[in-house]
Structure formats: structure tokens, C-alpha cells
Amino acid sequence: MSTTRRRGRPKGESGSRERIVVAAEHEFGENGYDGATIRAIAARAGVDSALVHHYFGAKADLFAEVIGIPLRPDVDVPTILEGPREEVGERVMRYVLEAFERPDVRRRGVTLIRVALGSKVMAPPLVGFLSRELIGRITTRLETPDAALRATLVASQVAGLIVTRYVARLPPIADAPIDELVARVGPTIQRYLFE
């Protein structure tokens, strides 16, 4: 009797999903976001790479699952960059601030920032993810020679505001209404992107 391997999702609870997450944690930790591959994660988990895609989709989806990223810049940035160009800076700030006002996003986001800032293991995968999925996506949309610098300036401004408002809780920024922060910081983001 031949034992041919069936394709597709295994029947019943196989523990494959959990093994994939554990394998991904190790792979991202050892090789960073850019160095980790779906194929290597699948091999480490003892599953076919198609099963990784079945459960998680793209590498960004798996990474978001592994470290609990509360925002998905790889999914949301293209939408944010659509629409009137003169309002992009404000849309970026409104998106981030409104997301962080949700308790679940704020809790996970603050935890992630604290872990990344204090961990030599977690910082490289997070930086790789943000470089490729946030900064990289902005860069390709700008189509200017200094697009990477512009996108990184945006990321630094956004990260600084998140740390000041939600991690350090520095008044009066911590207490300022979102509309005021969008009005004050949005033009800076706009300048970084387009001027």
C-alpha cells in the first residue's frame, strides 16, 4: 500500500499552526525579517511551505502574528497614500493616532515598542519588517531619488510621536486631542514626503 502525501490542510488538530509560529519566532530571531524565508520556517516546523501560506498568507502576515503587530502598514499604507496628495501627511498621522487610541492596539503597540527597544533579538526583525513593509512601500510610491530618506524621516516622526504620547505619556502631547496633533504634525509629514 503506497503512502502518498495528501496536499491541503490536514484533517483534525495537528498542531501544525502552533509549530509554524514557534519555528517563525526562531527564524525571525536568528535571521531577521529579511533573512527569514517561508521555506526555512516550514522546514523548521516540519511542514510544507504551502501550509504556512494556507495558515498565514504572506511573510508579513506571519511576522505580524508572531510578534503581535497591532497595525498592518503593508496592507494600509497603499490606501493611505491614495487620494489628494496635499492631505497625505494628515492621513498618515490620523491613521496612526486613531489606531493607537483603540485600547487593544495601544496595549500591544506599546508592549512591542518596549520589547523592541530593549531586546537585541527583537529589534532586527522589527526594523526589517518596518523597513520593507512600511518604508519600502512609501519609497516605491514616491518615485524620487531620495525617497528612502523621506520615508525614513516619516517613520522617525511617527515613531517619536508614538513613544512620546503612548509610552512616555509626556504631557501635554499625551493629553492633546487627535485633531490638534494631526493639524500640527501632519504638515511635517507632508513636507518630508513631498517638498
Backbone as a chain_set.jsonl record, in Angstrom:
{"seq": "MSTTRRRGRPKGESGSRERIVVAAEHEFGENGYDGATIRAIAARAGVDSALVHHYFGAKADLFAEVIGIPLRPDVDVPTILEGPREEVGERVMRYVLEAFERPDVRRRGVTLIRVALGSKVMAPPLVGFLSRELIGRITTRLETPDAALRATLVASQVAGLIVTRYVARLPPIADAPIDELVARVGPTIQRYLFE", "coords": {"N": [[0.852, -1.188, 0.0], [0.667, 2.114, -0.947], [1.96, 5.085, 0.49], [1.033, 7.921, -0.088], [1.516, 11.391, 0.146], [-0.976, 13.637, 1.08], [-2.173, 16.629, -0.362], [-2.942, 19.943, 0.85], [-4.893, 21.147, 3.643], [-4.335, 19.528, 6.723], [-6.409, 16.985, 8.238], [-8.281, 17.412, 11.232], [-6.854, 18.416, 14.437], [-3.622, 19.136, 14.15], [-1.561, 20.473, 15.249], [0.076, 21.885, 13.667], [-0.114, 24.631, 13.033], [0.671, 25.932, 15.393], [3.281, 24.925, 15.601], [4.394, 26.122, 13.371], [4.308, 28.845, 14.092], [6.078, 28.858, 16.292], [8.42, 28.004, 15.009], [8.725, 30.155, 13.252], [9.18, 32.25, 15.059], [11.75, 31.55, 15.986], [13.17, 31.59, 13.563], [12.843, 34.264, 12.614], [14.038, 35.551, 14.784], [16.698, 34.619, 14.645], [17.536, 35.22, 12.019], [16.494, 37.66, 11.259], [13.981, 39.809, 9.741], [14.263, 40.096, 6.936], [16.047, 38.023, 6.321], [14.772, 35.668, 7.056], [12.848, 33.037, 5.647], [9.856, 31.771, 4.124], [10.103, 29.143, 3.292], [12.27, 28.213, 4.882], [11.148, 28.489, 7.412], [9.005, 26.721, 7.222], [10.411, 24.304, 6.872], [11.717, 24.122, 9.335], [9.508, 23.831, 10.968], [8.607, 21.445, 10.123], [6.751, 21.122, 8.08], [4.999, 21.495, 4.931], [5.717, 24.262, 2.81], [3.486, 25.337, 1.605], [1.506, 24.966, 3.457], [2.154, 26.824, 5.397], [1.604, 29.176, 4.005], [-1.112, 28.713, 3.675], [-2.137, 28.928, 6.3], [-1.216, 31.487, 7.079], [-0.801, 33.254, 4.933], [1.094, 35.751, 3.472], [4.614, 36.454, 4.202], [4.712, 38.77, 5.752], [2.252, 38.661, 7.054], [2.592, 36.422, 8.689], [4.74, 37.279, 10.281], [3.53, 39.457, 11.58], [1.684, 38.046, 13.102], [3.4, 36.549, 14.75], [4.815, 38.45, 16.319], [2.824, 40.052, 17.194], [1.974, 42.467, 15.947], [0.088, 45.353, 16.012], [-0.797, 47.007, 13.981], [-1.045, 47.099, 10.433], [1.029, 48.065, 8.292], [1.835, 47.21, 5.769], [-0.498, 46.518, 4.545], [-2.16, 48.739, 4.895], [-0.818, 51.146, 4.135], [-0.768, 51.606, 1.242], [-3.455, 52.412, 0.791], [-3.626, 54.682, 2.406], [-1.9, 56.39, 1.069], [-3.295, 56.963, -1.195], [-5.642, 59.179, -2.828], [-6.146, 62.777, -2.359], [-3.109, 64.379, -2.817], [-2.121, 66.495, -1.277], [-3.081, 66.021, 1.247], [-1.896, 63.823, 2.393], [0.024, 63.717, 4.502], [-1.502, 64.433, 6.767], [-3.347, 62.333, 6.694], [-1.719, 60.118, 7.228], [-0.898, 60.658, 9.885], [-3.387, 60.751, 11.205], [-4.327, 58.145, 10.796], [-2.447, 56.597, 12.305], [-2.686, 57.711, 14.923], [-5.458, 57.435, 15.491], [-5.649, 54.673, 15.384], [-3.979, 53.93, 17.551], [-5.469, 54.9, 19.633], [-7.3, 52.971, 20.132], [-7.809, 50.628, 22.628], [-6.815, 47.918, 22.492], [-4.951, 47.986, 20.378], [-3.22, 49.979, 21.31], [-2.217, 48.796, 23.7], [-0.891, 46.448, 22.747], [0.823, 47.644, 20.89], [2.425, 49.408, 22.442], [3.645, 47.541, 24.128], [5.084, 46.055, 22.218], [6.855, 48.047, 21.241], [8.331, 48.611, 23.568], [9.534, 46.101, 24.026], [11.008, 45.788, 21.647], [12.775, 47.968, 21.778], [14.295, 47.259, 23.962], [15.486, 44.843, 23.375], [17.928, 42.888, 21.898], [17.411, 40.814, 20.256], [14.776, 41.067, 19.272], [14.701, 43.585, 18.035], [16.073, 43.666, 15.393], [14.358, 42.006, 13.618], [11.967, 43.496, 13.734], [12.765, 46.011, 12.801], [13.523, 45.263, 10.218], [11.033, 44.416, 9.196], [9.552, 46.844, 9.318], [11.172, 48.394, 7.667], [10.952, 47.134, 5.169], [8.137, 46.749, 4.781], [6.83, 49.117, 5.526], [8.474, 51.541, 5.171], [9.644, 50.808, 2.739], [7.391, 50.508, 1.081], [6.342, 53.092, 1.04], [8.494, 54.374, -0.141], [8.573, 53.287, -2.781], [6.277, 54.399, -3.806], [6.782, 57.117, -3.879], [8.71, 57.729, -5.815], [11.097, 59.279, -6.123], [14.551, 60.35, -6.116], [15.539, 60.534, -3.489], [13.773, 59.065, -1.978], [13.852, 56.97, -0.058], [15.127, 58.159, 2.149], [13.241, 60.156, 2.706], [10.98, 58.583, 3.39], [11.991, 57.283, 5.647], [12.361, 59.438, 7.363], [9.684, 60.098, 7.782], [8.88, 57.765, 9.154], [10.479, 58.038, 11.446], [9.403, 60.327, 12.603], [6.757, 59.532, 13.124], [7.219, 57.319, 14.835], [8.518, 58.619, 16.941], [6.452, 60.277, 17.903], [4.595, 58.344, 18.735], [6.036, 57.069, 20.803], [6.405, 59.253, 22.555], [3.732, 60.015, 23.167], [2.328, 57.62, 23.889], [4.022, 55.774, 25.177], [5.993, 57.096, 26.887], [4.178, 58.933, 27.784], [4.141, 61.767, 27.856], [3.173, 64.872, 28.993], [2.21, 67.913, 27.353], [1.514, 66.428, 25.145], [0.537, 63.825, 25.465], [-2.04, 64.265, 26.274], [-3.227, 65.782, 24.341], [-5.766, 66.569, 21.914], [-6.569, 64.418, 19.164], [-7.141, 65.676, 16.689], [-5.768, 68.101, 16.941], [-3.083, 67.279, 17.088], [-2.843, 66.022, 14.597], [-3.2, 68.245, 12.941], [-0.941, 69.723, 13.611], [1.327, 68.036, 13.289], [0.925, 66.715, 10.893], [1.548, 68.489, 8.644], [4.358, 68.44, 8.809], [4.97, 65.785, 8.193], [3.969, 65.817, 5.615], [5.741, 67.634, 4.417], [8.157, 66.18, 4.641], [7.588, 64.117, 2.876], [7.0, 65.293, 0.333], [8.167, 67.806, -0.236]], "CA": [[0.0, 0.0, 0.0], [1.523, 3.291, -1.037], [1.608, 6.159, 1.418], [1.237, 9.205, -0.756], [1.173, 12.537, 0.991], [-2.077, 14.425, 0.53], [-1.997, 18.079, -0.325], [-4.007, 20.679, 1.509], [-4.926, 21.239, 5.092], [-4.519, 18.233, 7.362], [-7.656, 16.832, 8.983], [-8.138, 17.408, 12.682], [-5.862, 19.295, 15.034], [-2.299, 18.533, 14.002], [-0.565, 21.292, 15.929], [0.947, 22.494, 12.658], [-0.148, 26.094, 13.126], [1.496, 26.309, 16.541], [4.68, 24.634, 15.261], [4.824, 27.152, 12.418], [4.544, 30.08, 14.846], [7.313, 28.676, 17.061], [9.523, 27.988, 14.034], [8.884, 31.519, 12.752], [9.826, 33.028, 16.124], [13.179, 31.237, 15.948], [13.742, 32.01, 12.277], [12.931, 35.728, 12.622], [15.011, 35.928, 15.796], [18.055, 34.285, 14.212], [17.896, 35.737, 10.702], [15.854, 38.93, 10.958], [12.818, 39.725, 8.859], [14.678, 39.886, 5.549], [16.743, 36.752, 6.173], [13.854, 34.536, 7.261], [12.036, 32.706, 4.474], [8.754, 30.844, 4.367], [10.638, 27.796, 3.099], [13.058, 27.848, 6.066], [10.205, 28.363, 8.53], [8.282, 25.465, 7.004], [11.334, 23.192, 7.142], [11.929, 24.069, 10.783], [8.263, 23.363, 11.582], [8.314, 20.109, 9.624], [5.545, 21.158, 7.246], [5.175, 22.012, 3.588], [5.579, 25.725, 2.812], [2.113, 25.676, 1.216], [0.698, 25.01, 4.674], [2.443, 28.12, 6.021], [0.799, 30.152, 3.257], [-2.519, 28.433, 3.96], [-2.495, 29.48, 7.611], [-0.809, 32.864, 7.352], [-0.671, 34.121, 3.771], [2.443, 36.218, 3.164], [5.565, 36.528, 5.31], [4.308, 39.89, 6.616], [1.148, 38.187, 7.889], [3.169, 35.526, 9.7], [5.519, 38.104, 11.209], [2.564, 40.192, 12.398], [1.144, 37.075, 14.057], [4.446, 36.134, 15.691], [5.17, 39.463, 17.311], [1.639, 40.77, 17.643], [1.899, 43.832, 15.424], [-1.315, 45.768, 16.024], [-1.103, 47.72, 12.75], [-0.52, 46.419, 9.251], [1.405, 49.062, 7.288], [1.925, 46.594, 4.447], [-1.852, 46.494, 3.991], [-2.827, 50.033, 4.996], [-0.102, 52.274, 3.531], [-1.236, 51.973, -0.11], [-4.721, 53.14, 0.894], [-3.335, 55.994, 2.986], [-1.231, 57.221, 0.072], [-4.242, 57.307, -2.259], [-6.421, 60.377, -2.535], [-5.467, 64.054, -2.619], [-1.713, 64.373, -2.371], [-1.876, 67.527, -0.264], [-3.612, 65.579, 2.551], [-1.266, 62.562, 2.787], [0.633, 63.865, 5.832], [-2.557, 64.373, 7.781], [-3.931, 60.98, 6.701], [-0.766, 59.244, 7.916], [-0.978, 60.901, 11.335], [-4.716, 60.367, 11.701], [-4.363, 56.676, 10.811], [-1.661, 56.093, 13.439], [-3.24, 58.154, 16.205], [-6.76, 56.8, 15.718], [-5.408, 53.256, 15.686], [-3.43, 53.806, 18.901], [-6.492, 55.228, 20.63], [-8.012, 51.737, 20.457], [-7.057, 50.013, 23.735], [-6.079, 46.701, 22.114], [-3.805, 48.385, 19.567], [-2.291, 50.706, 22.183], [-1.57, 47.847, 24.614], [0.053, 45.623, 22.001], [1.834, 48.509, 20.274], [3.358, 49.866, 23.481], [4.433, 46.367, 24.518], [6.01, 45.76, 21.123], [7.889, 49.078, 21.23], [9.209, 48.399, 24.729], [10.324, 44.888, 23.799], [11.955, 46.026, 20.554], [13.81, 48.895, 22.221], [15.137, 46.648, 24.976], [15.876, 43.488, 23.009], [18.808, 42.748, 20.738], [16.847, 39.768, 19.405], [13.542, 41.512, 18.616], [14.862, 44.815, 17.259], [16.336, 43.486, 13.952], [13.204, 41.62, 12.804], [11.002, 44.591, 13.661], [13.33, 47.014, 11.899], [13.412, 44.713, 8.87], [9.626, 44.468, 8.805], [9.175, 48.234, 9.059], [11.931, 48.879, 6.511], [10.412, 46.58, 3.919], [6.683, 46.838, 4.627], [6.355, 50.495, 5.682], [9.341, 52.483, 4.475], [9.785, 50.357, 1.355], [6.161, 50.785, 0.318], [6.277, 54.542, 0.825], [9.567, 54.71, -1.077], [8.199, 52.968, -4.168], [5.198, 55.286, -4.24], [7.255, 58.491, -4.034], [9.419, 57.807, -7.092], [12.1, 60.34, -6.142], [15.853, 59.779, -5.787], [15.747, 60.486, -2.038], [12.53, 58.525, -1.408], [14.127, 56.174, 1.151], [15.364, 59.107, 3.237], [11.95, 60.776, 3.024], [10.146, 57.598, 4.084], [12.579, 57.05, 6.967], [12.026, 60.612, 8.169], [8.289, 59.915, 8.187], [8.859, 56.72, 10.18], [11.056, 58.56, 12.69], [8.44, 61.275, 13.178], [5.633, 58.75, 13.648], [7.696, 56.549, 15.989], [8.76, 59.564, 18.039], [5.168, 60.694, 18.462], [4.021, 57.198, 19.449], [6.783, 56.892, 22.054], [6.123, 60.392, 23.427], [2.33, 60.048, 23.595], [1.766, 56.383, 24.441], [4.966, 55.046, 26.025], [6.437, 58.013, 27.944], [2.991, 59.681, 28.215], [4.658, 63.092, 28.163], [2.194, 65.934, 28.77], [0.799, 67.873, 27.001], [1.254, 65.602, 23.956], [-0.274, 62.664, 25.863], [-3.425, 64.683, 26.501], [-3.703, 66.622, 23.234], [-6.744, 65.934, 21.023], [-6.02, 63.889, 17.914], [-7.247, 66.677, 15.627], [-4.702, 69.085, 17.107], [-1.815, 66.649, 16.712], [-2.875, 65.838, 13.142], [-3.012, 69.564, 12.331], [0.412, 70.221, 13.867], [2.375, 67.126, 12.818], [0.636, 66.355, 9.504], [2.343, 69.262, 7.686], [5.754, 67.985, 8.838], [4.983, 64.55, 7.405], [3.75, 66.232, 4.222], [6.99, 68.223, 3.941], [9.115, 65.094, 4.463], [7.231, 63.299, 1.718], [6.811, 65.907, -0.977], [8.832, 69.114, -0.502]], "C": [[0.888, 1.238, 0.0], [1.017, 4.358, -0.076], [1.934, 7.483, 0.755], [0.755, 10.32, 0.153], [0.082, 13.354, 0.319], [-1.764, 15.9, 0.647], [-3.162, 18.706, 0.424], [-3.889, 20.615, 3.013], [-5.134, 19.864, 5.712], [-5.82, 18.192, 8.139], [-7.353, 16.831, 10.473], [-7.08, 18.399, 13.145], [-4.498, 18.636, 14.98], [-1.243, 19.273, 14.787], [0.355, 22.009, 14.961], [1.011, 24.012, 12.797], [0.765, 26.572, 14.247], [2.975, 26.06, 16.26], [5.23, 25.675, 14.293], [5.151, 28.445, 13.154], [5.852, 29.983, 15.628], [8.523, 28.699, 16.123], [9.793, 29.399, 13.512], [9.549, 32.41, 13.799], [11.33, 32.806, 16.09], [13.832, 31.783, 14.674], [13.886, 33.524, 12.203], [13.983, 36.195, 13.623], [16.442, 35.702, 15.347], [18.476, 35.011, 12.941], [17.292, 37.089, 10.357], [14.699, 38.739, 9.992], [13.239, 39.402, 7.426], [15.31, 38.522, 5.33], [15.856, 35.528, 6.332], [13.041, 34.304, 5.987], [10.922, 31.754, 4.885], [9.251, 29.407, 4.255], [11.422, 27.326, 4.332], [12.157, 27.649, 7.284], [9.453, 27.041, 8.417], [9.164, 24.262, 7.326], [11.547, 23.025, 8.641], [10.701, 23.52, 11.494], [7.904, 21.948, 11.143], [7.039, 20.031, 8.813], [5.915, 21.642, 5.857], [4.969, 23.532, 3.617], [4.183, 26.17, 2.376], [1.206, 25.76, 2.444], [0.926, 26.32, 5.431], [1.607, 29.194, 5.333], [-0.69, 29.958, 3.526], [-2.95, 29.104, 5.271], [-2.273, 30.991, 7.706], [-0.737, 33.779, 6.142], [0.786, 34.463, 3.526], [3.324, 36.248, 4.412], [5.192, 37.65, 6.274], [3.178, 39.479, 7.548], [1.666, 37.299, 9.018], [3.956, 36.32, 10.73], [4.59, 38.878, 12.147], [1.955, 39.286, 13.464], [2.159, 36.75, 15.141], [4.703, 37.204, 16.74], [3.992, 40.349, 17.706], [1.56, 42.203, 17.172], [0.432, 44.253, 15.34], [-1.742, 46.536, 14.78], [-0.471, 46.973, 11.595], [-0.153, 47.442, 8.183], [1.482, 48.483, 5.888], [0.569, 46.566, 3.752], [-2.423, 47.906, 3.881], [-2.148, 51.182, 4.26], [-0.576, 52.593, 2.113], [-2.545, 52.771, -0.099], [-4.498, 54.554, 1.417], [-2.733, 56.929, 1.94], [-2.12, 57.573, -1.115], [-4.957, 58.598, -1.878], [-5.61, 61.63, -2.777], [-4.071, 64.073, -1.991], [-1.462, 65.357, -1.235], [-2.385, 67.137, 1.133], [-2.935, 64.312, 3.076], [-0.68, 62.643, 4.196], [-0.387, 63.769, 6.945], [-3.188, 62.992, 7.844], [-3.016, 59.984, 7.427], [-0.911, 59.41, 9.428], [-2.325, 60.476, 11.905], [-4.832, 58.844, 11.802], [-3.648, 56.132, 12.053], [-2.321, 56.458, 14.761], [-4.596, 57.512, 16.489], [-6.602, 55.321, 16.031], [-4.923, 53.099, 17.12], [-4.401, 54.247, 19.993], [-7.328, 54.005, 20.974], [-7.201, 50.991, 21.507], [-6.26, 48.776, 23.342], [-4.837, 47.034, 21.292], [-2.764, 49.069, 20.445], [-1.532, 49.735, 23.08], [-0.518, 47.019, 23.881], [1.171, 46.464, 21.393], [2.87, 48.983, 21.272], [4.244, 48.713, 23.943], [5.482, 46.051, 23.466], [7.159, 46.767, 21.085], [8.863, 48.867, 22.384], [10.107, 47.186, 24.532], [11.393, 45.14, 22.745], [13.092, 46.941, 20.992], [14.776, 48.247, 23.209], [15.685, 45.284, 24.611], [16.743, 43.471, 21.764], [18.267, 41.705, 19.767], [15.65, 40.294, 18.616], [13.726, 42.738, 17.734], [15.13, 44.55, 15.775], [15.138, 42.994, 13.14], [12.175, 42.739, 12.658], [11.488, 45.676, 12.709], [13.225, 46.527, 10.45], [11.991, 44.778, 8.343], [9.225, 45.896, 8.443], [9.907, 48.784, 7.842], [11.31, 48.4, 5.208], [8.939, 46.946, 3.736], [6.127, 48.254, 4.796], [7.197, 51.434, 4.831], [9.484, 52.101, 3.002], [8.568, 50.674, 0.503], [5.988, 52.279, 0.055], [7.293, 54.944, -0.238], [9.164, 54.451, -2.521], [7.099, 53.884, -4.689], [5.69, 56.709, -4.522], [7.973, 58.722, -5.353], [10.32, 59.035, -7.187], [13.433, 59.729, -5.721], [16.099, 59.638, -4.282], [14.533, 59.908, -1.3], [12.777, 57.748, -0.118], [14.37, 57.078, 2.352], [14.055, 59.757, 3.665], [11.057, 59.82, 3.838], [10.677, 57.323, 5.488], [12.327, 58.232, 7.893], [10.581, 60.538, 8.659], [8.208, 58.889, 9.32], [9.411, 57.235, 11.504], [10.103, 59.525, 13.384], [7.276, 60.524, 13.828], [6.058, 57.976, 14.899], [7.933, 57.456, 17.184], [7.468, 60.011, 18.699], [4.515, 59.561, 19.249], [4.712, 57.012, 20.793], [6.445, 58.008, 23.031], [4.714, 60.343, 24.002], [1.903, 58.798, 24.363], [2.719, 55.59, 25.331], [5.396, 55.935, 27.186], [5.27, 58.792, 28.543], [3.361, 61.093, 28.672], [3.592, 64.154, 27.916], [2.883, 67.122, 28.096], [0.493, 67.016, 25.758], [0.342, 64.428, 24.299], [-1.75, 63.014, 25.977], [-4.028, 65.474, 25.338], [-4.739, 65.874, 22.403], [-6.074, 65.491, 19.72], [-6.045, 64.955, 16.816], [-6.128, 67.716, 15.719], [-3.348, 68.507, 16.687], [-1.737, 66.432, 15.201], [-2.582, 67.17, 12.451], [-1.58, 70.063, 12.497], [1.501, 69.343, 13.248], [2.171, 66.743, 11.348], [1.434, 67.152, 8.486], [3.828, 68.871, 7.663], [5.91, 66.713, 8.019], [4.848, 64.892, 5.919], [5.044, 66.79, 3.626], [8.044, 67.145, 3.698], [8.84, 64.329, 3.17], [7.392, 64.022, 0.388], [7.576, 67.198, -1.244], [10.326, 68.958, -0.605]], "O": [[1.76, 1.384, 0.857], [-0.185, 4.51, 0.139], [2.978, 8.084, 1.008], [-0.267, 10.207, 0.83], [0.191, 13.719, -0.851], [-1.171, 16.355, 1.625], [-4.214, 18.094, 0.608], [-2.919, 20.099, 3.568], [-6.009, 19.114, 5.28], [-6.288, 19.213, 8.641], [-6.323, 16.326, 10.918], [-6.491, 19.124, 12.343], [-4.251, 17.669, 15.699], [-0.14, 18.761, 14.978], [1.307, 22.669, 15.378], [2.086, 24.603, 12.687], [1.542, 27.509, 14.066], [3.826, 26.87, 16.626], [6.395, 26.062, 14.385], [6.168, 29.077, 12.867], [6.647, 30.923, 15.625], [9.53, 29.343, 16.418], [10.947, 29.795, 13.349], [10.394, 33.238, 13.457], [12.102, 33.763, 16.156], [14.915, 32.366, 14.721], [14.927, 34.025, 11.78], [14.736, 37.128, 13.344], [17.316, 36.518, 15.642], [19.641, 35.378, 12.795], [17.547, 37.617, 9.275], [14.471, 37.639, 9.488], [12.646, 38.538, 6.779], [15.132, 37.922, 4.27], [16.165, 34.464, 5.796], [12.603, 35.252, 5.335], [11.039, 31.027, 5.871], [8.856, 28.551, 5.045], [11.264, 26.189, 4.776], [12.382, 26.745, 8.088], [9.287, 26.328, 9.406], [8.719, 23.315, 7.975], [11.555, 21.904, 9.15], [10.824, 22.826, 12.504], [7.01, 21.322, 11.713], [6.329, 19.026, 8.839], [7.019, 22.141, 5.638], [4.132, 24.028, 4.372], [3.743, 27.262, 2.736], [0.25, 26.535, 2.464], [-0.001, 26.861, 6.035], [0.979, 30.02, 5.994], [-1.443, 30.93, 3.596], [-3.99, 29.76, 5.335], [-3.056, 31.694, 8.344], [-0.621, 34.992, 6.314], [1.622, 33.57, 3.386], [2.84, 36.089, 5.533], [5.339, 37.497, 7.486], [3.144, 39.898, 8.705], [1.227, 37.415, 10.163], [3.849, 36.059, 11.928], [4.83, 38.949, 13.352], [1.737, 39.714, 14.597], [1.813, 36.684, 16.32], [4.799, 36.895, 17.927], [4.159, 41.296, 18.474], [1.121, 43.074, 17.923], [-0.371, 43.594, 14.68], [-2.939, 46.701, 14.546], [0.535, 46.287, 11.772], [-0.935, 47.672, 7.26], [1.223, 49.189, 4.914], [0.492, 46.588, 2.524], [-3.088, 48.236, 2.899], [-2.826, 52.103, 3.804], [-0.773, 53.768, 1.803], [-2.716, 53.697, -0.892], [-5.105, 55.508, 0.93], [-3.025, 58.125, 1.93], [-1.741, 58.392, -1.952], [-4.879, 59.047, -0.734], [-4.515, 61.568, -3.335], [-3.897, 63.816, -0.8], [-0.674, 65.077, -0.331], [-2.138, 67.86, 2.099], [-3.355, 63.777, 4.102], [-0.87, 61.728, 4.997], [-0.158, 63.097, 7.951], [-3.53, 62.52, 8.929], [-3.493, 59.111, 8.152], [-1.032, 58.428, 10.16], [-2.38, 59.895, 12.988], [-5.37, 58.32, 12.777], [-4.199, 55.294, 12.767], [-2.495, 55.6, 15.626], [-4.852, 57.087, 17.616], [-7.338, 54.776, 16.854], [-5.406, 52.223, 17.838], [-4.16, 53.982, 21.171], [-8.001, 53.995, 22.005], [-6.014, 50.743, 21.298], [-5.136, 48.598, 23.813], [-3.784, 46.427, 21.489], [-1.572, 48.78, 20.344], [-0.312, 49.847, 23.205], [0.617, 46.902, 24.343], [2.329, 46.048, 21.381], [4.067, 48.963, 20.983], [5.449, 48.885, 24.127], [6.643, 45.807, 23.795], [8.315, 46.378, 20.914], [10.078, 48.937, 22.198], [11.3, 47.234, 24.834], [12.548, 44.754, 22.922], [14.245, 46.719, 20.623], [15.941, 48.637, 23.287], [16.294, 44.623, 25.452], [16.351, 43.971, 20.71], [18.621, 41.71, 18.588], [15.517, 40.006, 17.427], [12.977, 42.916, 16.773], [14.464, 45.163, 14.941], [14.907, 43.519, 12.05], [11.582, 42.911, 11.592], [10.715, 46.197, 11.906], [12.875, 47.301, 9.559], [11.762, 45.146, 7.191], [8.63, 46.133, 7.391], [9.335, 49.553, 7.069], [11.161, 49.17, 4.26], [8.537, 47.398, 2.663], [5.06, 48.561, 4.263], [6.698, 52.047, 3.888], [9.45, 52.963, 2.124], [8.696, 51.063, -0.658], [5.543, 52.681, -1.02], [6.999, 55.749, -1.122], [9.385, 55.295, -3.39], [7.007, 54.116, -5.895], [5.083, 57.427, -5.316], [7.858, 59.795, -5.945], [10.315, 59.744, -8.194], [13.453, 58.701, -5.043], [16.794, 58.717, -3.853], [14.3, 60.228, -0.134], [11.99, 57.855, 0.823], [13.88, 56.804, 3.448], [13.791, 59.893, 4.86], [10.463, 60.212, 4.842], [9.893, 57.148, 6.42], [12.103, 58.043, 9.088], [10.289, 60.871, 9.807], [7.542, 59.125, 10.328], [8.879, 56.912, 12.566], [10.009, 59.537, 14.612], [6.865, 60.844, 14.943], [5.346, 57.976, 15.903], [7.59, 57.105, 18.313], [7.398, 60.113, 19.924], [3.943, 59.795, 20.314], [4.047, 56.819, 21.811], [6.221, 57.745, 24.212], [4.518, 60.6, 25.19], [1.201, 58.896, 25.369], [2.264, 54.807, 26.164], [5.192, 55.577, 28.346], [5.354, 59.26, 29.678], [2.944, 61.546, 29.738], [3.147, 64.335, 26.783], [4.087, 67.294, 28.287], [-0.668, 66.895, 25.366], [-0.533, 64.074, 23.508], [-2.612, 62.153, 25.796], [-5.216, 65.796, 25.357], [-4.608, 64.666, 22.203], [-5.129, 66.123, 19.247], [-5.063, 65.115, 16.091], [-5.602, 68.159, 14.698], [-2.565, 69.174, 16.011], [-0.685, 66.634, 14.596], [-1.811, 67.22, 11.492], [-1.059, 70.752, 11.619], [2.493, 69.861, 12.736], [3.141, 66.477, 10.638], [1.96, 66.565, 7.541], [4.478, 68.961, 6.622], [6.858, 66.573, 7.246], [5.538, 64.318, 5.076], [5.407, 66.474, 2.492], [8.744, 67.175, 2.686], [9.768, 63.943, 2.459], [7.869, 63.433, -0.582], [7.627, 67.644, -2.39], [11.036, 69.94, -0.823]]}, "num_chains": 1, "name": "protein.A"}
